[in-house]
Amino acid sequence: MKAIVFDTFGGTEVLHEAETEVPEPGPGQVRVRVRAVGVNPVDGKIRSGIMEAIFPTTLPAVPGGEIAGVVDALGEGVDGLKVGDEVLGWSDTGAYAQYALASAAVLAPKPAGLDWTHAAALPVASDGADRVLDLLDVKAGETLLIHGASGALGTIAVQLAVARGARVIGTAGPANQEYVTSLGATALVYGEGLVERVRAIAPEGVDAVFDAAGKGALEDSITLRGSTDRIVTTADFRAAELGIVFAEGPQRRSAARLAELAQQAASGALATTVGATYPLAEAAKAQQVSDDGHGRGKLVLTVD
């Protein structure tokens, strides 16, 4: 099968296409014929080697862990899935490939009304958004500040926070202000003067901060909160030195929750925005855009 592989750590130039063996599912696993793959910032961080302490990687390696595709083969003991089922979820093996293995327990059925690219945009972002909102203990009536509100994670986090009854202030670039507003947040431009802009619309302050951008907003967040309490980042590695929680814990990977949100996405009740798609062979280009910090929605690889 075709797969994208890296044999050494480094920049996107280390990624290359290779022919690899089609994997065989073990007990509790299925093999998925991959149709779309979510490109996440962590993919580039693992490729670069800076995540070795958290995600040790055996080389050569295939990147990625977020898939949408068709069940192609069943391992021993798999119930509830059959060959031909359309699914989305998390892979056990590298996802930048024509086939990947996945534990049946972390796959959700893909609704007919949800296309492959939008299905691949959902698992990691929805899991991460739920997890951070729970860490922050966001409640109805509270004001939540989200940095990076137009990104894949921010897009979902804004909507789930609004669904909890929170008032959301979302920061994004100038070109994404209307988009963030459409998600249900009050949009603000990030950068110099942010503290004053937030205070102008929320003079009572903010109750919690979710940093999904990692672009140096933690100091402003501390100022707005008056402490480091109830601030969580998923993107700024300076968190520990500032006394901020870095959400690096294990993913929950709830198939039931993913199935619920997939149905909402299929019905249009939950927006899953795909910023750009790339064929599998252009994975290096997609990761470069991800590394550079693209502005809106999810980057997705399509697999023939």
Short mmCIF file of N, CA and C in Angstrom, two decimals, residues 1-126:
data_model
loop_
_atom_site.label_atom_id
_atom_site.label_comp_id
_atom_site.label_asym_id
_atom_site.label_seq_id
_atom_site.Cartn_x
_atom_site.Cartn_y
_atom_site.Cartn_z
N MET A 1 0.85 -1.19 0.00
CA MET A 1 0.00 0.00 0.00
C MET A 1 0.89 1.24 0.00
N LYS A 2 0.31 2.37 -0.40
CA LYS A 2 1.02 3.63 -0.35
C LYS A 2 0.87 4.25 1.04
N ALA A 3 1.97 4.79 1.54
CA ALA A 3 1.95 5.47 2.84
C ALA A 3 2.96 6.60 2.80
N ILE A 4 2.78 7.57 3.68
CA ILE A 4 3.75 8.64 3.87
C ILE A 4 4.60 8.26 5.07
N VAL A 5 5.91 8.30 4.91
CA VAL A 5 6.84 7.78 5.91
C VAL A 5 7.91 8.83 6.20
N PHE A 6 8.40 8.84 7.46
CA PHE A 6 9.63 9.57 7.75
C PHE A 6 10.60 8.63 8.45
N ASP A 7 11.86 8.65 7.99
CA ASP A 7 12.90 7.75 8.48
C ASP A 7 13.80 8.41 9.51
N THR A 8 13.69 9.74 9.61
CA THR A 8 14.48 10.50 10.57
C THR A 8 13.67 11.71 10.98
N PHE A 9 14.00 12.30 12.12
CA PHE A 9 13.28 13.48 12.57
C PHE A 9 13.79 14.71 11.82
N GLY A 10 12.89 15.67 11.61
CA GLY A 10 13.30 16.89 10.92
C GLY A 10 12.11 17.66 10.41
N GLY A 11 12.35 18.51 9.41
CA GLY A 11 11.30 19.30 8.81
C GLY A 11 10.44 18.48 7.86
N THR A 12 9.55 19.14 7.16
CA THR A 12 8.63 18.42 6.27
C THR A 12 9.36 17.70 5.13
N GLU A 13 10.62 18.09 4.89
CA GLU A 13 11.37 17.43 3.81
C GLU A 13 11.66 15.97 4.11
N VAL A 14 11.53 15.53 5.37
CA VAL A 14 11.81 14.13 5.70
C VAL A 14 10.63 13.22 5.33
N LEU A 15 9.48 13.80 5.01
CA LEU A 15 8.31 13.00 4.63
C LEU A 15 8.43 12.55 3.18
N HIS A 16 8.15 11.29 2.93
CA HIS A 16 8.19 10.78 1.55
C HIS A 16 7.20 9.65 1.40
N GLU A 17 6.78 9.42 0.17
CA GLU A 17 5.85 8.33 -0.12
C GLU A 17 6.62 7.03 -0.25
N ALA A 18 6.04 5.94 0.27
CA ALA A 18 6.70 4.63 0.21
C ALA A 18 5.65 3.54 0.08
N GLU A 19 6.08 2.41 -0.41
CA GLU A 19 5.24 1.21 -0.45
C GLU A 19 5.48 0.42 0.83
N THR A 20 4.44 0.15 1.58
CA THR A 20 4.57 -0.61 2.83
C THR A 20 3.57 -1.76 2.84
N GLU A 21 3.76 -2.68 3.77
CA GLU A 21 2.87 -3.83 3.88
C GLU A 21 1.48 -3.41 4.37
N VAL A 22 0.45 -4.02 3.79
CA VAL A 22 -0.91 -3.79 4.29
C VAL A 22 -1.02 -4.45 5.66
N PRO A 23 -1.43 -3.72 6.70
CA PRO A 23 -1.45 -4.29 8.05
C PRO A 23 -2.61 -5.27 8.25
N GLU A 24 -2.42 -6.20 9.15
CA GLU A 24 -3.46 -7.18 9.48
C GLU A 24 -4.02 -6.87 10.86
N PRO A 25 -5.34 -6.83 11.00
CA PRO A 25 -5.93 -6.49 12.30
C PRO A 25 -5.73 -7.59 13.33
N GLY A 26 -5.43 -7.17 14.56
CA GLY A 26 -5.32 -8.09 15.67
C GLY A 26 -6.63 -8.18 16.42
N PRO A 27 -6.66 -8.86 17.55
CA PRO A 27 -7.89 -8.97 18.35
C PRO A 27 -8.44 -7.60 18.71
N GLY A 28 -9.73 -7.42 18.48
CA GLY A 28 -10.39 -6.16 18.82
C GLY A 28 -10.16 -5.04 17.83
N GLN A 29 -9.39 -5.31 16.77
CA GLN A 29 -9.09 -4.28 15.77
C GLN A 29 -9.83 -4.53 14.47
N VAL A 30 -9.96 -3.46 13.69
CA VAL A 30 -10.41 -3.58 12.30
C VAL A 30 -9.39 -2.90 11.41
N ARG A 31 -9.38 -3.30 10.17
CA ARG A 31 -8.57 -2.59 9.18
C ARG A 31 -9.51 -1.64 8.43
N VAL A 32 -9.07 -0.41 8.28
CA VAL A 32 -9.88 0.61 7.61
C VAL A 32 -9.21 1.02 6.30
N ARG A 33 -9.99 1.00 5.24
CA ARG A 33 -9.54 1.58 3.97
C ARG A 33 -9.75 3.08 4.10
N VAL A 34 -8.66 3.79 4.26
CA VAL A 34 -8.73 5.20 4.61
C VAL A 34 -9.20 6.04 3.43
N ARG A 35 -10.14 6.93 3.71
CA ARG A 35 -10.62 7.86 2.69
C ARG A 35 -10.19 9.30 2.98
N ALA A 36 -10.02 9.63 4.25
CA ALA A 36 -9.58 10.99 4.61
C ALA A 36 -8.85 10.93 5.94
N VAL A 37 -7.88 11.83 6.10
CA VAL A 37 -7.02 11.87 7.29
C VAL A 37 -6.97 13.30 7.82
N GLY A 38 -7.19 13.48 9.10
CA GLY A 38 -7.04 14.78 9.71
C GLY A 38 -5.56 15.09 9.94
N VAL A 39 -5.13 16.29 9.53
CA VAL A 39 -3.76 16.75 9.77
C VAL A 39 -3.78 17.63 11.02
N ASN A 40 -3.03 17.23 12.04
CA ASN A 40 -3.03 17.94 13.31
C ASN A 40 -1.65 18.52 13.62
N PRO A 41 -1.59 19.63 14.35
CA PRO A 41 -0.29 20.20 14.69
C PRO A 41 0.65 19.21 15.37
N VAL A 42 0.10 18.29 16.15
CA VAL A 42 0.95 17.31 16.83
C VAL A 42 1.67 16.41 15.84
N ASP A 43 1.10 16.21 14.64
CA ASP A 43 1.77 15.38 13.62
C ASP A 43 3.13 15.96 13.28
N GLY A 44 3.17 17.28 13.08
CA GLY A 44 4.43 17.94 12.76
C GLY A 44 5.39 17.95 13.93
N LYS A 45 4.86 18.09 15.13
CA LYS A 45 5.72 18.09 16.32
C LYS A 45 6.37 16.73 16.53
N ILE A 46 5.62 15.65 16.30
CA ILE A 46 6.18 14.30 16.40
C ILE A 46 7.23 14.10 15.32
N ARG A 47 6.93 14.53 14.09
CA ARG A 47 7.89 14.41 12.98
C ARG A 47 9.18 15.16 13.26
N SER A 48 9.09 16.30 13.93
CA SER A 48 10.29 17.11 14.21
C SER A 48 11.16 16.52 15.31
N GLY A 49 10.55 15.66 16.16
CA GLY A 49 11.30 15.07 17.26
C GLY A 49 11.12 15.77 18.59
N ILE A 50 10.43 16.93 18.62
CA ILE A 50 10.32 17.66 19.88
C ILE A 50 9.33 17.03 20.85
N MET A 51 8.56 16.05 20.37
CA MET A 51 7.58 15.39 21.24
C MET A 51 8.04 14.03 21.73
N GLU A 52 9.33 13.71 21.55
CA GLU A 52 9.83 12.38 21.89
C GLU A 52 9.59 12.02 23.36
N ALA A 53 9.66 12.99 24.25
CA ALA A 53 9.47 12.70 25.68
C ALA A 53 8.03 12.29 25.98
N ILE A 54 7.09 12.75 25.15
CA ILE A 54 5.67 12.44 25.37
C ILE A 54 5.20 11.32 24.46
N PHE A 55 5.62 11.36 23.19
CA PHE A 55 5.23 10.35 22.21
C PHE A 55 6.48 9.72 21.59
N PRO A 56 7.11 8.76 22.27
CA PRO A 56 8.29 8.10 21.70
C PRO A 56 7.93 7.45 20.36
N THR A 57 8.78 7.64 19.36
CA THR A 57 8.47 7.18 18.01
C THR A 57 9.54 6.25 17.51
N THR A 58 9.11 5.08 17.03
CA THR A 58 10.03 4.13 16.41
C THR A 58 10.09 4.43 14.92
N LEU A 59 11.30 4.64 14.42
CA LEU A 59 11.49 4.95 13.00
C LEU A 59 11.82 3.70 12.21
N PRO A 60 11.41 3.63 10.93
CA PRO A 60 10.59 4.60 10.20
C PRO A 60 9.15 4.61 10.74
N ALA A 61 8.47 5.73 10.55
CA ALA A 61 7.13 5.89 11.09
C ALA A 61 6.20 6.52 10.06
N VAL A 62 4.92 6.19 10.19
CA VAL A 62 3.86 6.81 9.38
C VAL A 62 3.12 7.78 10.30
N PRO A 63 2.98 9.05 9.93
CA PRO A 63 2.32 10.02 10.81
C PRO A 63 0.81 9.82 10.88
N GLY A 64 0.22 10.53 11.83
CA GLY A 64 -1.24 10.68 11.86
C GLY A 64 -1.96 9.65 12.70
N GLY A 65 -3.16 10.08 13.18
CA GLY A 65 -3.95 9.18 14.00
C GLY A 65 -5.44 9.44 13.92
N GLU A 66 -5.88 10.21 12.93
CA GLU A 66 -7.30 10.61 12.84
C GLU A 66 -7.81 10.24 11.45
N ILE A 67 -8.81 9.37 11.39
CA ILE A 67 -9.22 8.80 10.11
C ILE A 67 -10.73 8.80 9.90
N ALA A 68 -11.10 8.72 8.63
CA ALA A 68 -12.44 8.38 8.21
C ALA A 68 -12.28 7.42 7.03
N GLY A 69 -13.05 6.34 7.03
CA GLY A 69 -12.90 5.37 5.95
C GLY A 69 -13.88 4.23 6.07
N VAL A 70 -13.57 3.14 5.36
CA VAL A 70 -14.47 1.99 5.25
C VAL A 70 -13.82 0.76 5.89
N VAL A 71 -14.55 0.08 6.75
CA VAL A 71 -14.03 -1.14 7.36
C VAL A 71 -13.74 -2.16 6.27
N ASP A 72 -12.50 -2.67 6.29
CA ASP A 72 -12.02 -3.54 5.21
C ASP A 72 -11.80 -4.97 5.69
N ALA A 73 -11.50 -5.15 6.97
CA ALA A 73 -11.26 -6.49 7.54
C ALA A 73 -11.47 -6.42 9.05
N LEU A 74 -11.87 -7.54 9.63
CA LEU A 74 -12.15 -7.62 11.06
C LEU A 74 -11.16 -8.52 11.77
N GLY A 75 -10.70 -8.09 12.94
CA GLY A 75 -9.89 -8.94 13.78
C GLY A 75 -10.75 -9.81 14.67
N GLU A 76 -10.12 -10.69 15.39
CA GLU A 76 -10.84 -11.61 16.27
C GLU A 76 -11.58 -10.83 17.37
N GLY A 77 -12.82 -11.24 17.64
CA GLY A 77 -13.57 -10.68 18.76
C GLY A 77 -14.23 -9.35 18.50
N VAL A 78 -14.28 -8.89 17.25
CA VAL A 78 -14.91 -7.61 16.95
C VAL A 78 -16.42 -7.81 16.79
N ASP A 79 -17.19 -7.07 17.57
CA ASP A 79 -18.64 -7.09 17.46
C ASP A 79 -19.13 -5.68 17.12
N GLY A 80 -20.24 -5.59 16.44
CA GLY A 80 -20.86 -4.30 16.19
C GLY A 80 -20.38 -3.60 14.93
N LEU A 81 -19.37 -4.14 14.28
CA LEU A 81 -18.89 -3.60 13.01
C LEU A 81 -18.80 -4.72 11.99
N LYS A 82 -18.97 -4.36 10.74
CA LYS A 82 -18.84 -5.35 9.67
C LYS A 82 -18.11 -4.72 8.49
N VAL A 83 -17.56 -5.57 7.64
CA VAL A 83 -16.88 -5.09 6.45
C VAL A 83 -17.85 -4.24 5.62
N GLY A 84 -17.38 -3.09 5.20
CA GLY A 84 -18.22 -2.18 4.42
C GLY A 84 -18.79 -1.03 5.22
N ASP A 85 -18.71 -1.09 6.55
CA ASP A 85 -19.21 0.01 7.38
C ASP A 85 -18.35 1.26 7.19
N GLU A 86 -19.00 2.40 7.10
CA GLU A 86 -18.29 3.67 7.02
C GLU A 86 -18.11 4.24 8.42
N VAL A 87 -16.88 4.58 8.79
CA VAL A 87 -16.56 4.94 10.17
C VAL A 87 -15.64 6.16 10.23
N LEU A 88 -15.54 6.73 11.42
CA LEU A 88 -14.56 7.77 11.71
C LEU A 88 -14.05 7.56 13.12
N GLY A 89 -12.84 8.01 13.38
CA GLY A 89 -12.28 7.85 14.72
C GLY A 89 -10.77 7.94 14.71
N TRP A 90 -10.17 7.15 15.61
CA TRP A 90 -8.72 7.22 15.82
C TRP A 90 -8.07 5.91 15.38
N SER A 91 -6.90 6.02 14.76
CA SER A 91 -6.20 4.83 14.30
C SER A 91 -5.14 4.39 15.31
N ASP A 92 -4.85 3.09 15.31
CA ASP A 92 -3.77 2.54 16.14
C ASP A 92 -2.43 2.63 15.41
N THR A 93 -2.48 2.64 14.09
CA THR A 93 -1.27 2.74 13.28
C THR A 93 -1.30 4.08 12.53
N GLY A 94 -0.20 4.45 11.89
CA GLY A 94 -0.14 5.71 11.17
C GLY A 94 -1.28 5.87 10.18
N ALA A 95 -1.85 7.07 10.15
CA ALA A 95 -3.05 7.31 9.35
C ALA A 95 -2.76 7.81 7.95
N TYR A 96 -1.54 8.33 7.70
CA TYR A 96 -1.22 8.84 6.37
C TYR A 96 -0.93 7.66 5.45
N ALA A 97 -1.94 6.89 5.14
CA ALA A 97 -1.75 5.64 4.39
C ALA A 97 -3.08 5.20 3.79
N GLN A 98 -2.99 4.26 2.85
CA GLN A 98 -4.22 3.76 2.24
C GLN A 98 -5.00 2.85 3.19
N TYR A 99 -4.31 2.20 4.11
CA TYR A 99 -4.97 1.35 5.11
C TYR A 99 -4.39 1.64 6.48
N ALA A 100 -5.24 1.55 7.49
CA ALA A 100 -4.80 1.73 8.88
C ALA A 100 -5.57 0.79 9.77
N LEU A 101 -4.97 0.42 10.88
CA LEU A 101 -5.67 -0.38 11.88
C LEU A 101 -6.25 0.52 12.94
N ALA A 102 -7.39 0.12 13.49
CA ALA A 102 -8.03 0.90 14.55
C ALA A 102 -8.73 -0.04 15.51
N SER A 103 -8.73 0.30 16.78
CA SER A 103 -9.51 -0.45 17.75
C SER A 103 -10.98 -0.21 17.48
N ALA A 104 -11.76 -1.27 17.40
CA ALA A 104 -13.18 -1.12 17.10
C ALA A 104 -13.88 -0.24 18.12
N ALA A 105 -13.38 -0.23 19.34
CA ALA A 105 -14.02 0.50 20.43
C ALA A 105 -13.94 2.01 20.28
N VAL A 106 -13.04 2.52 19.41
CA VAL A 106 -12.90 3.98 19.26
C VAL A 106 -13.34 4.46 17.88
N LEU A 107 -14.15 3.67 17.22
CA LEU A 107 -14.69 4.07 15.92
C LEU A 107 -16.19 4.32 16.04
N ALA A 108 -16.64 5.39 15.40
CA ALA A 108 -18.06 5.73 15.38
C ALA A 108 -18.58 5.60 13.96
N PRO A 109 -19.85 5.29 13.79
CA PRO A 109 -20.41 5.22 12.43
C PRO A 109 -20.45 6.60 11.79
N LYS A 110 -20.11 6.66 10.51
CA LYS A 110 -20.19 7.93 9.78
C LYS A 110 -21.59 8.09 9.23
N PRO A 111 -22.29 9.16 9.63
CA PRO A 111 -23.63 9.39 9.07
C PRO A 111 -23.56 9.64 7.57
N ALA A 112 -24.62 9.26 6.88
CA ALA A 112 -24.64 9.42 5.42
C ALA A 112 -24.52 10.88 5.00
N GLY A 113 -24.99 11.80 5.83
CA GLY A 113 -24.95 13.20 5.47
C GLY A 113 -23.65 13.91 5.77
N LEU A 114 -22.66 13.18 6.26
CA LEU A 114 -21.36 13.78 6.60
C LEU A 114 -20.32 13.28 5.60
N ASP A 115 -19.70 14.19 4.85
CA ASP A 115 -18.74 13.72 3.84
C ASP A 115 -17.42 13.32 4.51
N TRP A 116 -16.56 12.69 3.71
CA TRP A 116 -15.33 12.11 4.26
C TRP A 116 -14.42 13.16 4.89
N THR A 117 -14.25 14.29 4.23
CA THR A 117 -13.32 15.28 4.75
C THR A 117 -13.80 15.88 6.07
N HIS A 118 -15.09 16.16 6.16
CA HIS A 118 -15.62 16.72 7.40
C HIS A 118 -15.66 15.67 8.51
N ALA A 119 -15.82 14.41 8.13
CA ALA A 119 -15.76 13.34 9.13
C ALA A 119 -14.37 13.26 9.74
N ALA A 120 -13.33 13.39 8.90
CA ALA A 120 -11.96 13.32 9.39
C ALA A 120 -11.58 14.53 10.22
N ALA A 121 -12.35 15.61 10.12
CA ALA A 121 -12.05 16.84 10.87
C ALA A 121 -12.58 16.79 12.30
N LEU A 122 -13.33 15.76 12.65
CA LEU A 122 -14.09 15.79 13.90
C LEU A 122 -13.45 15.11 15.11
N PRO A 123 -12.84 13.92 15.00
CA PRO A 123 -12.45 13.18 16.21
C PRO A 123 -11.52 13.92 17.16
N VAL A 124 -10.38 14.38 16.69
CA VAL A 124 -9.39 14.99 17.59
C VAL A 124 -9.90 16.31 18.15
N ALA A 125 -10.51 17.14 17.30
CA ALA A 125 -10.98 18.44 17.76
C ALA A 125 -12.09 18.32 18.78
N SER A 126 -13.04 17.42 18.54
CA SER A 126 -14.16 17.28 19.47
C SER A 126 -13.70 16.70 20.80
#
